[in-house]
């Protein structure tokens, strides 16, 4: 089955429709799955295109998962653009989109949540209590319904990617978790569904997030070894550019824990411009 923009995308509105669609696929068909929360952009598009390239069938889910929001205002403000999303998916050549309602996703009165472990409580997990447990709960449930061969995640959410891999390993799920590079705007701002909520003046400032990370990378390449000083520099650079910084940390890329000598390093950031919270990260020690 090839993904062609002229083929009408299947819109699967509940788990029963998903199951029928899944059972009708030939047993040999490799299913590539891209979980999203919608308000799609080219960052999501890169995952969908990779799934189409590597698999026989590409299925995308769109579900704004209430379990992973720790602030109700943030959940309500999350952009919902279903019909534009379906058009984009169609134009990218995705085969099917699963658009569950909250009751379809969580029919039970009390949801048993997947634990996120110690790394799930650090950084993004510390800033947003319960976020990763909610994220893993929905991803696990989606995996159980979709039975994908491969699932596609963005490096933009590097800690999420790490935890999804860890969950699959611990649960013995034989799904190939594929990491896709972060797609950025011209000024380096990582594409995100949240960017559309930035005011035009905040949008102008937002490229400083990328500049802060590239400066940290340059400092490391030119011999800086004091990581806490590096973190402090990033912090004050962002503050100077109008951000309220939640965290700016250098972690071991393989463990998401504190680095030890010889670790591959990644800088991870979360900062607010007005009421919009942005996250980003970059592998350090490599020439851009
Ligand atoms: P979201 O809809 O924000 O939950 O994101 C769905 C998937 O798209 C996640 O795996 C994200 O990491 C990925 N993603 C979001 N933004 C980007 C981006 N700018 N580049 C690459 N992947 C992205």
Short mmCIF file of C-alpha atoms and ligand atoms in Angstrom, two decimals:
data_model
loop_
_atom_site.label_atom_id
_atom_site.label_comp_id
_atom_site.label_asym_id
_atom_site.label_seq_id
_atom_site.Cartn_x
_atom_site.Cartn_y
_atom_site.Cartn_z
CA UNK A 1 0.00 0.00 0.00
CA UNK A 2 1.63 3.28 -0.93
CA UNK A 3 0.81 6.60 0.69
CA UNK A 4 -0.55 8.76 -2.08
CA UNK A 5 -2.17 12.15 -1.45
CA UNK A 6 -4.90 11.18 -3.91
CA UNK A 7 -6.03 8.24 -1.74
CA UNK A 8 -8.66 9.31 0.78
CA UNK A 9 -7.41 9.02 4.35
CA UNK A 10 -9.40 6.73 6.69
CA UNK A 11 -10.83 8.70 9.61
CA UNK A 12 -11.20 6.30 12.52
CA UNK A 13 -13.38 7.89 15.19
CA UNK A 14 -13.30 5.20 17.88
CA UNK A 15 -11.42 2.11 18.93
CA UNK A 16 -13.97 -0.20 17.23
CA UNK A 17 -13.31 1.49 13.86
CA UNK A 18 -9.58 1.32 14.53
CA UNK A 19 -9.82 -2.40 15.25
CA UNK A 20 -11.78 -3.11 12.05
CA UNK A 21 -9.25 -1.11 10.01
CA UNK A 22 -6.31 -2.86 11.70
CA UNK A 23 -7.77 -6.35 11.17
CA UNK A 24 -8.35 -5.68 7.49
CA UNK A 25 -4.66 -5.02 6.86
CA UNK A 26 -2.70 -7.91 5.45
CA UNK A 27 -0.64 -9.76 8.05
CA UNK A 28 2.58 -8.87 6.31
CA UNK A 29 1.84 -5.12 6.24
CA UNK A 30 4.29 -3.16 8.39
CA UNK A 31 2.42 -0.54 10.35
CA UNK A 32 4.13 2.76 11.21
CA UNK A 33 2.43 4.75 13.95
CA UNK A 34 2.74 8.45 14.82
CA UNK A 35 1.02 9.52 18.05
CA UNK A 36 0.26 13.27 18.23
CA UNK A 37 -1.92 15.80 19.98
CA UNK A 38 -2.84 17.51 16.72
CA UNK A 39 -2.41 21.17 15.65
CA UNK A 40 -0.08 19.59 13.15
CA UNK A 41 2.95 21.27 11.59
CA UNK A 42 5.99 20.27 9.55
CA UNK A 43 7.62 18.73 12.64
CA UNK A 44 4.80 16.17 12.78
CA UNK A 45 5.00 15.97 8.98
CA UNK A 46 8.59 14.76 9.16
CA UNK A 47 7.52 11.86 11.39
CA UNK A 48 4.61 10.96 9.12
CA UNK A 49 6.82 11.06 6.03
CA UNK A 50 9.40 8.83 7.73
CA UNK A 51 6.65 6.35 8.66
CA UNK A 52 5.43 6.29 5.06
CA UNK A 53 8.99 5.79 3.81
CA UNK A 54 9.82 2.94 6.19
CA UNK A 55 6.48 1.13 6.52
CA UNK A 56 3.63 -0.12 4.32
CA UNK A 57 0.96 1.77 6.21
CA UNK A 58 1.16 5.01 8.23
CA UNK A 59 -1.40 5.63 10.97
CA UNK A 60 -1.48 8.89 12.95
CA UNK A 61 -3.42 9.44 16.15
CA UNK A 62 -4.69 12.83 17.27
CA UNK A 63 -5.67 12.99 20.90
CA UNK A 64 -5.21 15.84 23.36
CA UNK A 65 -4.57 13.60 26.33
CA UNK A 66 -6.07 15.12 29.51
CA UNK A 67 -3.95 12.80 31.70
CA UNK A 68 -0.72 14.49 30.70
CA UNK A 69 -1.77 18.06 31.46
CA UNK A 70 -1.08 19.20 34.99
CA UNK A 71 -2.73 22.61 34.48
CA UNK A 72 -6.36 22.69 33.35
CA UNK A 73 -5.82 26.11 31.69
CA UNK A 74 -3.07 24.60 29.56
CA UNK A 75 -5.36 21.72 28.50
CA UNK A 76 -8.15 24.14 27.56
CA UNK A 77 -5.78 26.47 25.68
CA UNK A 78 -4.22 23.63 23.68
CA UNK A 79 -5.02 24.32 20.01
CA UNK A 80 -7.50 21.99 18.32
CA UNK A 81 -7.55 22.14 14.52
CA UNK A 82 -9.02 18.82 13.45
CA UNK A 83 -10.12 19.57 9.90
CA UNK A 84 -6.84 21.35 8.96
CA UNK A 85 -4.99 18.41 10.53
CA UNK A 86 -6.89 15.88 8.40
CA UNK A 87 -6.12 17.90 5.26
CA UNK A 88 -2.44 18.03 6.12
CA UNK A 89 -2.31 14.30 6.85
CA UNK A 90 -4.03 13.64 3.54
CA UNK A 91 -1.48 15.85 1.72
CA UNK A 92 1.44 14.09 3.44
CA UNK A 93 0.06 10.73 2.31
CA UNK A 94 -0.88 9.19 5.68
CA UNK A 95 -3.22 6.23 5.29
CA UNK A 96 -5.37 6.62 8.40
CA UNK A 97 -6.00 8.88 11.35
CA UNK A 98 -7.37 7.75 14.69
CA UNK A 99 -9.34 10.53 16.43
CA UNK A 100 -10.62 9.08 19.69
CA UNK A 101 -12.75 10.96 22.20
CA UNK A 102 -11.66 10.96 25.87
CA UNK A 103 -14.34 8.34 26.69
CA UNK A 104 -13.21 6.11 23.86
CA UNK A 105 -9.65 6.37 25.12
CA UNK A 106 -10.53 5.97 28.80
CA UNK A 107 -13.89 4.20 29.15
CA UNK A 108 -13.20 3.13 32.74
CA UNK A 109 -14.11 5.29 35.77
CA UNK A 110 -10.61 5.17 37.19
CA UNK A 111 -7.61 4.86 34.92
CA UNK A 112 -4.70 2.71 36.10
CA UNK A 113 -1.71 4.87 35.19
CA UNK A 114 1.65 3.67 33.93
CA UNK A 115 4.47 4.71 36.30
CA UNK A 116 7.20 6.89 34.82
CA UNK A 117 10.05 5.81 37.17
CA UNK A 118 12.78 8.04 38.61
CA UNK A 119 13.73 9.76 35.33
CA UNK A 120 10.05 10.55 34.81
CA UNK A 121 10.17 12.72 37.93
CA UNK A 122 13.13 14.81 36.80
CA UNK A 123 13.32 17.91 34.57
CA UNK A 124 10.09 18.03 32.57
CA UNK A 125 8.57 15.56 35.05
CA UNK A 126 9.52 17.75 38.03
CA UNK A 127 8.16 20.86 36.32
CA UNK A 128 4.92 19.09 35.33
CA UNK A 129 4.04 16.53 38.02
CA UNK A 130 2.20 13.52 36.55
CA UNK A 131 2.92 14.57 32.96
CA UNK A 132 5.04 11.59 31.97
CA UNK A 133 2.86 9.05 33.73
CA UNK A 134 -0.11 10.44 31.77
CA UNK A 135 1.88 10.42 28.54
CA UNK A 136 3.06 6.82 29.04
CA UNK A 137 -0.47 5.72 29.92
CA UNK A 138 -1.86 6.97 26.62
CA UNK A 139 1.11 5.77 24.55
CA UNK A 140 0.88 2.29 26.09
CA UNK A 141 -2.86 2.16 25.42
CA UNK A 142 -2.38 3.35 21.85
CA UNK A 143 0.34 0.76 21.26
CA UNK A 144 -1.98 -1.99 22.58
CA UNK A 145 -4.75 -0.90 20.21
CA UNK A 146 -2.64 -0.18 17.14
CA UNK A 147 -0.04 -2.97 17.34
CA UNK A 148 2.50 -0.99 15.30
CA UNK A 149 5.78 -2.41 14.03
CA UNK A 150 7.43 1.01 14.30
CA UNK A 151 6.44 4.14 16.21
CA UNK A 152 7.82 7.58 15.42
CA UNK A 153 8.76 10.20 18.01
CA UNK A 154 10.50 13.57 17.78
CA UNK A 155 13.81 14.34 19.45
CA UNK A 156 12.20 17.68 20.28
CA UNK A 157 10.69 15.83 23.25
CA UNK A 158 13.88 13.96 24.11
CA UNK A 159 12.90 12.95 27.64
CA UNK A 160 9.58 11.62 26.35
CA UNK A 161 11.41 9.57 23.74
CA UNK A 162 13.76 8.21 26.41
CA UNK A 163 10.85 7.19 28.66
CA UNK A 164 8.85 5.59 25.83
CA UNK A 165 11.88 3.46 24.95
CA UNK A 166 12.34 2.54 28.61
CA UNK A 167 8.65 1.57 28.92
CA UNK A 168 8.82 -0.65 25.82
CA UNK A 169 11.92 -2.37 27.14
CA UNK A 170 10.42 -2.93 30.58
CA UNK A 171 7.08 -4.17 29.19
CA UNK A 172 8.75 -6.33 26.52
CA UNK A 173 6.90 -4.51 23.71
CA UNK A 174 8.52 -5.36 20.39
CA UNK A 175 8.02 -2.00 18.74
CA UNK A 176 10.84 -0.26 16.93
CA UNK A 177 10.89 3.24 18.43
CA UNK A 178 12.26 5.56 15.77
CA UNK A 179 13.73 8.96 16.73
CA UNK A 180 13.31 11.84 14.26
CA UNK A 181 15.35 15.08 14.30
CA UNK A 182 13.78 18.34 15.47
CA UNK A 183 12.34 20.45 12.65
CA UNK A 184 13.00 24.16 13.21
CA UNK A 185 11.81 27.52 11.92
CA UNK A 186 14.30 29.82 10.12
CA UNK A 187 15.48 31.39 13.38
CA UNK A 188 15.99 27.98 14.99
CA UNK A 189 12.77 27.91 17.04
CA UNK A 190 11.63 24.29 17.23
CA UNK A 191 8.26 23.89 15.53
CA UNK A 192 5.59 23.34 18.14
CA UNK A 193 1.82 23.48 18.35
CA UNK A 194 2.31 25.98 21.17
CA UNK A 195 4.19 28.49 18.97
CA UNK A 196 0.93 29.75 17.48
CA UNK A 197 0.00 31.09 20.93
CA UNK A 198 3.04 33.40 21.05
CA UNK A 199 2.36 37.11 20.61
CA UNK A 200 4.25 38.62 17.66
CA UNK A 201 6.77 40.30 19.96
CA UNK A 202 7.35 37.06 21.91
CA UNK A 203 7.67 35.19 18.62
CA UNK A 204 10.53 37.57 17.73
CA UNK A 205 12.28 36.76 21.01
CA UNK A 206 11.73 33.01 20.79
CA UNK A 207 14.74 32.26 18.55
CA UNK A 208 16.94 33.00 21.58
CA UNK A 209 16.18 29.49 22.86
CA UNK A 210 18.10 28.01 19.94
CA UNK A 211 20.85 30.64 20.22
CA UNK A 212 21.32 29.76 23.90
CA UNK A 213 21.83 26.09 23.03
CA UNK A 214 24.18 26.76 20.11
CA UNK A 215 26.24 29.09 22.34
CA UNK A 216 26.47 26.34 24.97
CA UNK A 217 27.58 23.93 22.27
CA UNK A 218 30.23 26.36 21.04
CA UNK A 219 31.51 26.89 24.58
CA UNK A 220 31.79 23.14 25.11
CA UNK A 221 33.56 22.64 21.78
CA UNK A 222 36.04 25.33 22.68
CA UNK A 223 36.97 23.56 25.90
CA UNK A 224 34.57 24.66 28.68
CA UNK A 225 34.25 21.72 31.04
CA UNK A 226 32.37 23.32 33.94
CA UNK A 227 28.82 22.23 33.16
CA UNK A 228 27.14 24.18 35.94
CA UNK A 229 28.76 27.40 34.67
CA UNK A 230 27.46 26.53 31.20
CA UNK A 231 23.96 26.03 32.59
CA UNK A 232 24.19 29.37 34.42
CA UNK A 233 25.24 31.15 31.21
CA UNK A 234 22.27 29.69 29.33
CA UNK A 235 19.97 30.65 32.17
CA UNK A 236 21.09 34.30 32.25
CA UNK A 237 21.15 34.59 28.44
CA UNK A 238 17.51 33.47 28.32
CA UNK A 239 16.49 35.75 31.18
CA UNK A 240 18.12 38.66 29.38
CA UNK A 241 16.01 37.81 26.33
CA UNK A 242 12.76 37.96 28.27
CA UNK A 243 12.26 34.29 29.19
CA UNK A 244 11.22 32.98 32.55
CA UNK A 245 13.46 29.91 32.80
CA UNK A 246 12.13 26.73 34.42
CA UNK A 247 15.24 24.65 33.89
CA UNK A 248 18.39 24.61 31.79
CA UNK A 249 20.33 21.40 32.46
CA UNK A 250 23.02 19.33 30.85
CA UNK A 251 22.28 15.60 31.13
CA UNK A 252 23.79 12.31 30.00
CA UNK A 253 22.06 11.62 26.69
CA UNK A 254 21.90 7.86 27.29
CA UNK A 255 20.48 7.93 30.82
CA UNK A 256 18.92 11.39 31.21
CA UNK A 257 20.72 11.45 34.52
CA UNK A 258 23.61 13.61 35.77
CA UNK A 259 26.57 13.32 33.39
CA UNK A 260 29.73 11.46 34.31
CA UNK A 261 33.14 11.81 32.62
CA UNK A 262 32.87 10.66 29.00
CA UNK A 263 29.06 11.03 28.85
CA UNK A 264 27.44 12.07 25.62
CA UNK A 265 25.85 15.36 26.65
CA UNK A 266 22.48 16.89 25.90
CA UNK A 267 21.22 20.27 27.04
CA UNK A 268 17.52 20.37 27.92
CA UNK A 269 15.53 23.56 28.45
CA UNK A 270 12.08 24.71 29.49
CA UNK A 271 11.23 28.40 29.55
CA UNK A 272 8.18 30.62 29.33
CA UNK A 273 7.49 33.62 27.16
CA UNK A 274 4.33 35.21 28.56
CA UNK A 275 2.01 32.30 29.28
CA UNK A 276 3.50 30.05 26.58
CA UNK A 277 5.79 27.31 27.80
CA UNK A 278 8.46 26.19 25.35
CA UNK A 279 10.85 23.24 25.60
CA UNK A 280 13.86 22.34 23.52
CA UNK A 281 17.09 20.36 23.66
CA UNK A 282 20.30 19.80 21.73
CA UNK A 283 23.03 17.21 21.63
CA UNK A 284 26.30 18.91 22.64
CA UNK A 285 29.87 18.43 21.56
CA UNK A 286 29.15 18.15 17.83
CA UNK A 287 29.86 20.72 15.16
CA UNK A 288 26.52 22.18 13.99
P1 LIG B 1 2.78 16.49 20.03
O1 LIG B 1 1.66 16.62 19.07
O2 LIG B 1 3.38 17.80 20.45
O3 LIG B 1 2.48 15.56 21.18
O4 LIG B 1 3.96 15.79 19.23
C1 LIG B 1 3.77 14.56 18.57
C2 LIG B 1 5.10 14.05 18.12
O5 LIG B 1 5.69 15.00 17.21
C3 LIG B 1 6.11 13.87 19.27
O6 LIG B 1 6.85 12.69 19.07
C4 LIG B 1 6.97 15.10 19.15
O7 LIG B 1 8.26 14.93 19.67
C5 LIG B 1 7.00 15.29 17.64
N1 LIG B 1 7.35 16.67 17.32
C6 LIG B 1 6.75 17.80 17.78
N2 LIG B 1 7.38 18.90 17.29
C7 LIG B 1 8.40 18.44 16.52
C8 LIG B 1 9.42 19.08 15.77
N3 LIG B 1 9.54 20.40 15.71
N4 LIG B 1 10.30 18.30 15.09
C9 LIG B 1 10.20 16.95 15.14
N5 LIG B 1 9.26 16.30 15.84
C10 LIG B 1 8.38 17.03 16.52
#
